[in-house]
PDB file of N, CA and C in Angstrom:
ATOM      1  N   MET A   1       1.224 -22.391  15.406  1.00  0.00           N
ATOM      2  CA  MET A   1       2.529 -22.991  15.613  1.00  0.00           C
ATOM      3  C   MET A   1       3.436 -21.935  16.236  1.00  0.00           C
ATOM      4  N   ASN A   2       4.168 -22.341  17.226  1.00  0.00           N
ATOM      5  CA  ASN A   2       5.042 -21.431  17.938  1.00  0.00           C
ATOM      6  C   ASN A   2       6.494 -21.883  17.769  1.00  0.00           C
ATOM      7  N   ILE A   3       7.276 -21.116  17.041  1.00  0.00           N
ATOM      8  CA  ILE A   3       8.691 -21.445  16.827  1.00  0.00           C
ATOM      9  C   ILE A   3       9.521 -20.631  17.810  1.00  0.00           C
ATOM     10  N   GLU A   4      10.248 -21.327  18.667  1.00  0.00           N
ATOM     11  CA  GLU A   4      11.036 -20.666  19.703  1.00  0.00           C
ATOM     12  C   GLU A   4      12.520 -20.603  19.382  1.00  0.00           C
ATOM     13  N   GLY A   5      12.934 -21.197  18.285  1.00  0.00           N
ATOM     14  CA  GLY A   5      14.336 -21.155  17.890  1.00  0.00           C
ATOM     15  C   GLY A   5      14.512 -21.726  16.501  1.00  0.00           C
ATOM     16  N   VAL A   6      15.660 -21.455  15.907  1.00  0.00           N
ATOM     17  CA  VAL A   6      15.956 -21.926  14.558  1.00  0.00           C
ATOM     18  C   VAL A   6      17.267 -22.691  14.587  1.00  0.00           C
ATOM     19  N   ILE A   7      17.283 -23.844  13.939  1.00  0.00           N
ATOM     20  CA  ILE A   7      18.485 -24.679  13.852  1.00  0.00           C
ATOM     21  C   ILE A   7      18.986 -24.632  12.414  1.00  0.00           C
ATOM     22  N   TRP A   8      20.262 -24.307  12.264  1.00  0.00           N
ATOM     23  CA  TRP A   8      20.895 -24.254  10.938  1.00  0.00           C
ATOM     24  C   TRP A   8      21.999 -25.295  10.841  1.00  0.00           C
ATOM     25  N   THR A   9      22.130 -25.909   9.673  1.00  0.00           N
ATOM     26  CA  THR A   9      23.290 -26.747   9.386  1.00  0.00           C
ATOM     27  C   THR A   9      24.144 -26.000   8.360  1.00  0.00           C
ATOM     28  N   ARG A  10      25.411 -26.255   8.387  1.00  0.00           N
ATOM     29  CA  ARG A  10      26.335 -25.572   7.470  1.00  0.00           C
ATOM     30  C   ARG A  10      25.941 -25.819   6.013  1.00  0.00           C
ATOM     31  N   ASN A  11      25.546 -27.054   5.685  1.00  0.00           N
ATOM     32  CA  ASN A  11      25.179 -27.385   4.304  1.00  0.00           C
ATOM     33  C   ASN A  11      23.994 -26.563   3.825  1.00  0.00           C
ATOM     34  N   VAL A  12      22.996 -26.385   4.675  1.00  0.00           N
ATOM     35  CA  VAL A  12      21.803 -25.625   4.292  1.00  0.00           C
ATOM     36  C   VAL A  12      22.157 -24.152   4.112  1.00  0.00           C
ATOM     37  N   VAL A  13      22.934 -23.591   5.007  1.00  0.00           N
ATOM     38  CA  VAL A  13      23.331 -22.181   4.892  1.00  0.00           C
ATOM     39  C   VAL A  13      24.073 -21.944   3.582  1.00  0.00           C
ATOM     40  N   GLU A  14      24.983 -22.851   3.240  1.00  0.00           N
ATOM     41  CA  GLU A  14      25.740 -22.717   1.982  1.00  0.00           C
ATOM     42  C   GLU A  14      24.815 -22.847   0.772  1.00  0.00           C
ATOM     43  N   LYS A  15      23.899 -23.816   0.799  1.00  0.00           N
ATOM     44  CA  LYS A  15      22.969 -24.004  -0.312  1.00  0.00           C
ATOM     45  C   LYS A  15      22.095 -22.770  -0.514  1.00  0.00           C
ATOM     46  N   LEU A  16      21.582 -22.224   0.580  1.00  0.00           N
ATOM     47  CA  LEU A  16      20.729 -21.041   0.460  1.00  0.00           C
ATOM     48  C   LEU A  16      21.481 -19.868  -0.147  1.00  0.00           C
ATOM     49  N   ALA A  17      22.722 -19.682   0.255  1.00  0.00           N
ATOM     50  CA  ALA A  17      23.511 -18.569  -0.259  1.00  0.00           C
ATOM     51  C   ALA A  17      23.818 -18.737  -1.745  1.00  0.00           C
ATOM     52  N   VAL A  18      24.231 -19.926  -2.145  1.00  0.00           N
ATOM     53  CA  VAL A  18      24.659 -20.163  -3.523  1.00  0.00           C
ATOM     54  C   VAL A  18      23.481 -20.339  -4.479  1.00  0.00           C
ATOM     55  N   LYS A  19      22.532 -21.171  -4.119  1.00  0.00           N
ATOM     56  CA  LYS A  19      21.457 -21.523  -5.031  1.00  0.00           C
ATOM     57  C   LYS A  19      20.281 -20.546  -5.004  1.00  0.00           C
ATOM     58  N   HIS A  20      19.898 -20.095  -3.805  1.00  0.00           N
ATOM     59  CA  HIS A  20      18.683 -19.287  -3.676  1.00  0.00           C
ATOM     60  C   HIS A  20      18.945 -17.830  -3.285  1.00  0.00           C
ATOM     61  N   HIS A  21      20.191 -17.493  -2.968  1.00  0.00           N
ATOM     62  CA  HIS A  21      20.564 -16.128  -2.585  1.00  0.00           C
ATOM     63  C   HIS A  21      19.734 -15.633  -1.397  1.00  0.00           C
ATOM     64  N   VAL A  22      19.557 -16.507  -0.414  1.00  0.00           N
ATOM     65  CA  VAL A  22      18.809 -16.190   0.801  1.00  0.00           C
ATOM     66  C   VAL A  22      19.776 -16.293   1.979  1.00  0.00           C
ATOM     67  N   GLU A  23      19.727 -15.295   2.851  1.00  0.00           N
ATOM     68  CA  GLU A  23      20.580 -15.274   4.034  1.00  0.00           C
ATOM     69  C   GLU A  23      19.801 -15.794   5.248  1.00  0.00           C
ATOM     70  N   PRO A  24      20.471 -16.459   6.179  1.00  0.00           N
ATOM     71  CA  PRO A  24      19.788 -16.978   7.365  1.00  0.00           C
ATOM     72  C   PRO A  24      19.001 -15.907   8.129  1.00  0.00           C
ATOM     73  N   PHE A  25      19.547 -14.694   8.241  1.00  0.00           N
ATOM     74  CA  PHE A  25      18.832 -13.662   8.995  1.00  0.00           C
ATOM     75  C   PHE A  25      17.497 -13.307   8.350  1.00  0.00           C
ATOM     76  N   GLU A  26      17.394 -13.428   7.007  1.00  0.00           N
ATOM     77  CA  GLU A  26      16.129 -13.148   6.332  1.00  0.00           C
ATOM     78  C   GLU A  26      15.067 -14.184   6.713  1.00  0.00           C
ATOM     79  N   VAL A  27      15.481 -15.436   6.787  1.00  0.00           N
ATOM     80  CA  VAL A  27      14.552 -16.507   7.170  1.00  0.00           C
ATOM     81  C   VAL A  27      14.119 -16.313   8.620  1.00  0.00           C
ATOM     82  N   GLU A  28      15.041 -15.982   9.495  1.00  0.00           N
ATOM     83  CA  GLU A  28      14.702 -15.778  10.898  1.00  0.00           C
ATOM     84  C   GLU A  28      13.764 -14.581  11.073  1.00  0.00           C
ATOM     85  N   GLU A  29      13.975 -13.515  10.306  1.00  0.00           N
ATOM     86  CA  GLU A  29      13.064 -12.365  10.348  1.00  0.00           C
ATOM     87  C   GLU A  29      11.657 -12.778   9.915  1.00  0.00           C
ATOM     88  N   MET A  30      11.591 -13.515   8.819  1.00  0.00           N
ATOM     89  CA  MET A  30      10.302 -13.960   8.295  1.00  0.00           C
ATOM     90  C   MET A  30       9.572 -14.827   9.320  1.00  0.00           C
ATOM     91  N   LEU A  31      10.282 -15.730   9.971  1.00  0.00           N
ATOM     92  CA  LEU A  31       9.659 -16.602  10.971  1.00  0.00           C
ATOM     93  C   LEU A  31       9.207 -15.824  12.201  1.00  0.00           C
ATOM     94  N   ALA A  32       9.855 -14.720  12.493  1.00  0.00           N
ATOM     95  CA  ALA A  32       9.492 -13.900  13.647  1.00  0.00           C
ATOM     96  C   ALA A  32       8.270 -13.024  13.378  1.00  0.00           C
ATOM     97  N   GLU A  33       7.907 -12.850  12.126  1.00  0.00           N
ATOM     98  CA  GLU A  33       6.811 -11.943  11.743  1.00  0.00           C
ATOM     99  C   GLU A  33       5.492 -12.668  11.483  1.00  0.00           C
ATOM    100  N   LYS A  34       5.195 -13.690  12.210  1.00  0.00           N
ATOM    101  CA  LYS A  34       3.922 -14.412  12.104  1.00  0.00           C
ATOM    102  C   LYS A  34       3.620 -14.902  10.686  1.00  0.00           C
ATOM    103  N   PRO A  35       4.435 -15.812  10.170  1.00  0.00           N
ATOM    104  CA  PRO A  35       4.189 -16.343   8.824  1.00  0.00           C
ATOM    105  C   PRO A  35       2.971 -17.272   8.810  1.00  0.00           C
ATOM    106  N   ARG A  36       2.588 -17.671   7.632  1.00  0.00           N
ATOM    107  CA  ARG A  36       1.523 -18.670   7.464  1.00  0.00           C
ATOM    108  C   ARG A  36       2.200 -20.029   7.277  1.00  0.00           C
ATOM    109  N   PHE A  37       1.661 -21.039   7.946  1.00  0.00           N
ATOM    110  CA  PHE A  37       2.257 -22.374   7.905  1.00  0.00           C
ATOM    111  C   PHE A  37       1.366 -23.334   7.144  1.00  0.00           C
ATOM    112  N   ARG A  38       2.017 -24.299   6.485  1.00  0.00           N
ATOM    113  CA  ARG A  38       1.303 -25.388   5.814  1.00  0.00           C
ATOM    114  C   ARG A  38       2.042 -26.682   6.092  1.00  0.00           C
ATOM    115  N   PHE A  39       1.261 -27.728   6.356  1.00  0.00           N
ATOM    116  CA  PHE A  39       1.824 -29.063   6.544  1.00  0.00           C
ATOM    117  C   PHE A  39       2.288 -29.580   5.185  1.00  0.00           C
ATOM    118  N   VAL A  40       3.472 -30.210   5.142  1.00  0.00           N
ATOM    119  CA  VAL A  40       4.004 -30.765   3.891  1.00  0.00           C
ATOM    120  C   VAL A  40       3.933 -32.291   3.913  1.00  0.00           C
ATOM    121  N   GLU A  41       4.542 -32.903   4.917  1.00  0.00           N
ATOM    122  CA  GLU A  41       4.527 -34.369   5.008  1.00  0.00           C
ATOM    123  C   GLU A  41       4.934 -34.832   6.396  1.00  0.00           C
ATOM    124  N   LYS A  42       4.590 -36.088   6.687  1.00  0.00           N
ATOM    125  CA  LYS A  42       4.976 -36.699   7.950  1.00  0.00           C
ATOM    126  C   LYS A  42       6.491 -36.859   7.990  1.00  0.00           C
ATOM    127  N   GLY A  43       7.048 -36.631   9.161  1.00  0.00           N
ATOM    128  CA  GLY A  43       8.486 -36.773   9.324  1.00  0.00           C
ATOM    129  C   GLY A  43       8.881 -38.223   9.551  1.00  0.00           C
ATOM    130  N   GLU A  44      10.164 -38.475   9.471  1.00  0.00           N
ATOM    131  CA  GLU A  44      10.667 -39.824   9.711  1.00  0.00           C
ATOM    132  C   GLU A  44      10.573 -40.192  11.191  1.00  0.00           C
ATOM    133  N   ARG A  45      10.609 -39.167  12.058  1.00  0.00           N
ATOM    134  CA  ARG A  45      10.478 -39.390  13.497  1.00  0.00           C
ATOM    135  C   ARG A  45       9.115 -38.903  13.958  1.00  0.00           C
ATOM    136  N   LYS A  46       8.581 -39.579  14.954  1.00  0.00           N
ATOM    137  CA  LYS A  46       7.265 -39.214  15.496  1.00  0.00           C
ATOM    138  C   LYS A  46       7.289 -37.768  16.002  1.00  0.00           C
ATOM    139  N   ASP A  47       6.257 -37.033  15.655  1.00  0.00           N
ATOM    140  CA  ASP A  47       6.085 -35.636  16.076  1.00  0.00           C
ATOM    141  C   ASP A  47       7.149 -34.687  15.527  1.00  0.00           C
ATOM    142  N   GLU A  48       7.824 -35.044  14.442  1.00  0.00           N
ATOM    143  CA  GLU A  48       8.771 -34.150  13.782  1.00  0.00           C
ATOM    144  C   GLU A  48       8.444 -34.119  12.297  1.00  0.00           C
ATOM    145  N   ASP A  49       7.355 -33.426  11.971  1.00  0.00           N
ATOM    146  CA  ASP A  49       6.862 -33.354  10.603  1.00  0.00           C
ATOM    147  C   ASP A  49       7.488 -32.190   9.843  1.00  0.00           C
ATOM    148  N   VAL A  50       7.340 -32.227   8.521  1.00  0.00           N
ATOM    149  CA  VAL A  50       7.870 -31.182   7.655  1.00  0.00           C
ATOM    150  C   VAL A  50       6.753 -30.179   7.351  1.00  0.00           C
ATOM    151  N   TYR A  51       7.086 -28.914   7.493  1.00  0.00           N
ATOM    152  CA  TYR A  51       6.159 -27.817   7.234  1.00  0.00           C
ATOM    153  C   TYR A  51       6.825 -26.806   6.326  1.00  0.00           C
ATOM    154  N   LEU A  52       6.004 -25.913   5.786  1.00  0.00           N
ATOM    155  CA  LEU A  52       6.564 -24.759   5.114  1.00  0.00           C
ATOM    156  C   LEU A  52       5.962 -23.518   5.739  1.00  0.00           C
ATOM    157  N   ALA A  53       6.747 -22.467   5.739  1.00  0.00           N
ATOM    158  CA  ALA A  53       6.308 -21.168   6.250  1.00  0.00           C
ATOM    159  C   ALA A  53       6.387 -20.178   5.102  1.00  0.00           C
ATOM    160  N   LEU A  54       5.335 -19.387   4.942  1.00  0.00           N
ATOM    161  CA  LEU A  54       5.316 -18.328   3.938  1.00  0.00           C
ATOM    162  C   LEU A  54       5.210 -17.003   4.673  1.00  0.00           C
ATOM    163  N   GLY A  55       6.096 -16.081   4.344  1.00  0.00           N
ATOM    164  CA  GLY A  55       6.073 -14.801   5.029  1.00  0.00           C
ATOM    165  C   GLY A  55       6.972 -13.793   4.363  1.00  0.00           C
ATOM    166  N   GLN A  56       7.139 -12.675   5.062  1.00  0.00           N
ATOM    167  CA  GLN A  56       7.880 -11.554   4.514  1.00  0.00           C
ATOM    168  C   GLN A  56       8.975 -11.146   5.492  1.00  0.00           C
ATOM    169  N   ALA A  57      10.183 -10.958   4.962  1.00  0.00           N
ATOM    170  CA  ALA A  57      11.293 -10.462   5.777  1.00  0.00           C
ATOM    171  C   ALA A  57      11.140  -8.950   5.932  1.00  0.00           C
ATOM    172  N   SER A  58      11.883  -8.364   6.850  1.00  0.00           N
ATOM    173  CA  SER A  58      11.758  -6.922   7.083  1.00  0.00           C
ATOM    174  C   SER A  58      12.182  -6.099   5.869  1.00  0.00           C
ATOM    175  N   SER A  59      12.944  -6.700   4.973  1.00  0.00           N
ATOM    176  CA  SER A  59      13.351  -6.021   3.743  1.00  0.00           C
ATOM    177  C   SER A  59      12.207  -5.943   2.730  1.00  0.00           C
ATOM    178  N   GLY A  60      11.128  -6.683   2.987  1.00  0.00           N
ATOM    179  CA  GLY A  60       9.999  -6.726   2.068  1.00  0.00           C
ATOM    180  C   GLY A  60      10.012  -7.955   1.170  1.00  0.00           C
ATOM    181  N   ARG A  61      11.056  -8.741   1.254  1.00  0.00           N
ATOM    182  CA  ARG A  61      11.196  -9.936   0.433  1.00  0.00           C
ATOM    183  C   ARG A  61      10.238 -11.027   0.908  1.00  0.00           C
ATOM    184  N   TYR A  62       9.500 -11.628  -0.032  1.00  0.00           N
ATOM    185  CA  TYR A  62       8.566 -12.714   0.273  1.00  0.00           C
ATOM    186  C   TYR A  62       9.300 -14.038   0.163  1.00  0.00           C
ATOM    187  N   LEU A  63       9.296 -14.814   1.250  1.00  0.00           N
ATOM    188  CA  LEU A  63      10.070 -16.053   1.307  1.00  0.00           C
ATOM    189  C   LEU A  63       9.210 -17.254   1.689  1.00  0.00           C
ATOM    190  N   VAL A  64       9.703 -18.418   1.274  1.00  0.00           N
ATOM    191  CA  VAL A  64       9.156 -19.712   1.683  1.00  0.00           C
ATOM    192  C   VAL A  64      10.298 -20.470   2.343  1.00  0.00           C
ATOM    193  N   ALA A  65      10.040 -21.041   3.509  1.00  0.00           N
ATOM    194  CA  ALA A  65      11.046 -21.852   4.187  1.00  0.00           C
ATOM    195  C   ALA A  65      10.444 -23.214   4.506  1.00  0.00           C
ATOM    196  N   TYR A  66      11.170 -24.270   4.188  1.00  0.00           N
ATOM    197  CA  TYR A  66      10.790 -25.640   4.537  1.00  0.00           C
ATOM    198  C   TYR A  66      11.590 -26.016   5.779  1.00  0.00           C
ATOM    199  N   PHE A  67      10.900 -26.637   6.739  1.00  0.00           N
ATOM    200  CA  PHE A  67      11.578 -26.969   7.987  1.00  0.00           C
ATOM    201  C   PHE A  67      10.925 -28.156   8.672  1.00  0.00           C
ATOM    202  N   ILE A  68      11.694 -28.780   9.546  1.00  0.00           N
ATOM    203  CA  ILE A  68      11.179 -29.826  10.426  1.00  0.00           C
ATOM    204  C   ILE A  68      10.880 -29.160  11.760  1.00  0.00           C
ATOM    205  N   TYR A  69       9.650 -29.319  12.222  1.00  0.00           N
ATOM    206  CA  TYR A  69       9.258 -28.751  13.508  1.00  0.00           C
ATOM    207  C   TYR A  69       9.622 -29.751  14.598  1.00  0.00           C
ATOM    208  N   LYS A  70      10.617 -29.404  15.387  1.00  0.00           N
ATOM    209  CA  LYS A  70      11.148 -30.304  16.410  1.00  0.00           C
ATOM    210  C   LYS A  70      10.294 -30.270  17.674  1.00  0.00           C
ATOM    211  N   LYS A  71      10.409 -31.299  18.486  1.00  0.00           N
ATOM    212  CA  LYS A  71       9.675 -31.372  19.755  1.00  0.00           C
ATOM    213  C   LYS A  71      10.036 -30.217  20.685  1.00  0.00           C
ATOM    214  N   THR A  72      11.196 -29.638  20.490  1.00  0.00           N
ATOM    215  CA  THR A  72      11.674 -28.525  21.317  1.00  0.00           C
ATOM    216  C   THR A  72      11.112 -27.184  20.844  1.00  0.00           C
ATOM    217  N   LYS A  73      10.193 -27.216  19.880  1.00  0.00           N
ATOM    218  CA  LYS A  73       9.581 -26.031  19.264  1.00  0.00           C
ATOM    219  C   LYS A  73      10.588 -25.216  18.448  1.00  0.00           C
ATOM    220  N   GLU A  74      11.621 -25.912  17.971  1.00  0.00           N
ATOM    221  CA  GLU A  74      12.606 -25.281  17.099  1.00  0.00           C
ATOM    222  C   GLU A  74      12.341 -25.720  15.663  1.00  0.00           C
ATOM    223  N   ALA A  75      12.750 -24.874  14.730  1.00  0.00           N
ATOM    224  CA  ALA A  75      12.614 -25.175  13.308  1.00  0.00           C
ATOM    225  C   ALA A  75      13.990 -25.540  12.756  1.00  0.00           C
ATOM    226  N   LEU A  76      14.139 -26.777  12.287  1.00  0.00           N
ATOM    227  CA  LEU A  76      15.356 -27.205  11.609  1.00  0.00           C
ATOM    228  C   LEU A  76      15.154 -26.883  10.131  1.00  0.00           C
ATOM    229  N   ILE A  77      15.824 -25.856   9.660  1.00  0.00           N
ATOM    230  CA  ILE A  77      15.617 -25.373   8.298  1.00  0.00           C
ATOM    231  C   ILE A  77      16.193 -26.368   7.294  1.00  0.00           C
ATOM    232  N   LEU A  78      15.369 -26.704   6.296  1.00  0.00           N
ATOM    233  CA  LEU A  78      15.784 -27.605   5.220  1.00  0.00           C
ATOM    234  C   LEU A  78      16.110 -26.831   3.958  1.00  0.00           C
ATOM    235  N   SER A  79      15.343 -25.780   3.689  1.00  0.00           N
ATOM    236  CA  SER A  79      15.551 -24.960   2.497  1.00  0.00           C
ATOM    237  C   SER A  79      14.739 -23.682   2.635  1.00  0.00           C
ATOM    238  N   ALA A  80      15.081 -22.692   1.839  1.00  0.00           N
ATOM    239  CA  ALA A  80      14.318 -21.441   1.775  1.00  0.00           C
ATOM    240  C   ALA A  80      14.584 -20.804   0.423  1.00  0.00           C
ATOM    241  N   ARG A  81      13.561 -20.085  -0.066  1.00  0.00           N
ATOM    242  CA  ARG A  81      13.661 -19.460  -1.384  1.00  0.00           C
ATOM    243  C   ARG A  81      12.621 -18.361  -1.490  1.00  0.00           C
ATOM    244  N   ASP A  82      12.676 -17.617  -2.592  1.00  0.00           N
ATOM    245  CA  ASP A  82      11.648 -16.621  -2.856  1.00  0.00           C
ATOM    246  C   ASP A  82      10.339 -17.324  -3.189  1.00  0.00           C
ATOM    247  N   MET A  83       9.228 -16.690  -2.831  1.00  0.00           N
ATOM    248  CA  MET A  83       7.910 -17.251  -3.141  1.00  0.00           C
ATOM    249  C   MET A  83       7.673 -17.250  -4.645  1.00  0.00           C
ATOM    250  N   ALA A  84       7.030 -18.302  -5.130  1.00  0.00           N
ATOM    251  CA  ALA A  84       6.562 -18.357  -6.516  1.00  0.00           C
ATOM    252  C   ALA A  84       5.274 -17.532  -6.603  1.00  0.00           C
ATOM    253  N   ASP A  85       4.880 -17.159  -7.814  1.00  0.00           N
ATOM    254  CA  ASP A  85       3.678 -16.346  -8.020  1.00  0.00           C
ATOM    255  C   ASP A  85       2.439 -16.991  -7.398  1.00  0.00           C
ATOM    256  N   LYS A  86       2.277 -18.289  -7.585  1.00  0.00           N
ATOM    257  CA  LYS A  86       1.114 -18.999  -7.042  1.00  0.00           C
ATOM    258  C   LYS A  86       1.098 -18.932  -5.519  1.00  0.00           C
ATOM    259  N   GLU A  87       2.250 -19.094  -4.899  1.00  0.00           N
ATOM    260  CA  GLU A  87       2.353 -19.020  -3.448  1.00  0.00           C
ATOM    261  C   GLU A  87       2.059 -17.599  -2.959  1.00  0.00           C
ATOM    262  N   ARG A  88       2.524 -16.635  -3.706  1.00  0.00           N
ATOM    263  CA  ARG A  88       2.306 -15.224  -3.338  1.00  0.00           C
ATOM    264  C   ARG A  88       0.816 -14.897  -3.362  1.00  0.00           C
ATOM    265  N   LYS A  89       0.099 -15.422  -4.342  1.00  0.00           N
ATOM    266  CA  LYS A  89      -1.350 -15.209  -4.412  1.00  0.00           C
ATOM    267  C   LYS A  89      -2.044 -15.861  -3.221  1.00  0.00           C
ATOM    268  N   TRP A  90      -1.663 -17.101  -2.896  1.00  0.00           N
ATOM    269  CA  TRP A  90      -2.247 -17.798  -1.752  1.00  0.00           C
ATOM    270  C   TRP A  90      -1.951 -17.032  -0.463  1.00  0.00           C
ATOM    271  N   TYR A  91      -0.728 -16.558  -0.314  1.00  0.00           N
ATOM    272  CA  TYR A  91      -0.311 -15.811   0.870  1.00  0.00           C
ATOM    273  C   TYR A  91      -1.125 -14.519   1.002  1.00  0.00           C
ATOM    274  N   GLY A  92      -1.361 -13.843  -0.094  1.00  0.00           N
ATOM    275  CA  GLY A  92      -2.107 -12.603  -0.088  1.00  0.00           C
ATOM    276  C   GLY A  92      -3.585 -12.769   0.235  1.00  0.00           C
ATOM    277  N   ARG A  93      -4.146 -13.931  -0.067  1.00  0.00           N
ATOM    278  CA  ARG A  93      -5.571 -14.181   0.168  1.00  0.00           C
ATOM    279  C   ARG A  93      -5.875 -14.522   1.608  1.00  0.00           C
ATOM    280  N   LYS A  94      -4.928 -15.051   2.336  1.00  0.00           N
ATOM    281  CA  LYS A  94      -5.184 -15.512   3.702  1.00  0.00           C
ATOM    282  C   LYS A  94      -5.131 -14.389   4.706  1.00  0.00           C
TER     283      LYS A  94
END
């Protein structure tokens, strides 16, 4: 999967800051560092499915980001948070 840009909404940026303590630049760093992707579910629009990316920001923080992969090869971020232990193990094995 090739992500050529990131789309943020104000609501998501605020939620990440308050609830998950994740900054947009951390998610963008993680996406730039060749994360591992997993399909989550079919999107409401054709060819715009929901995926998750697991990766590491340059700070060393392990993150998970949920996003809609747009036809324009952009990621519309839905949420992001620190990896759970189970996800970290899966990420380490691949």
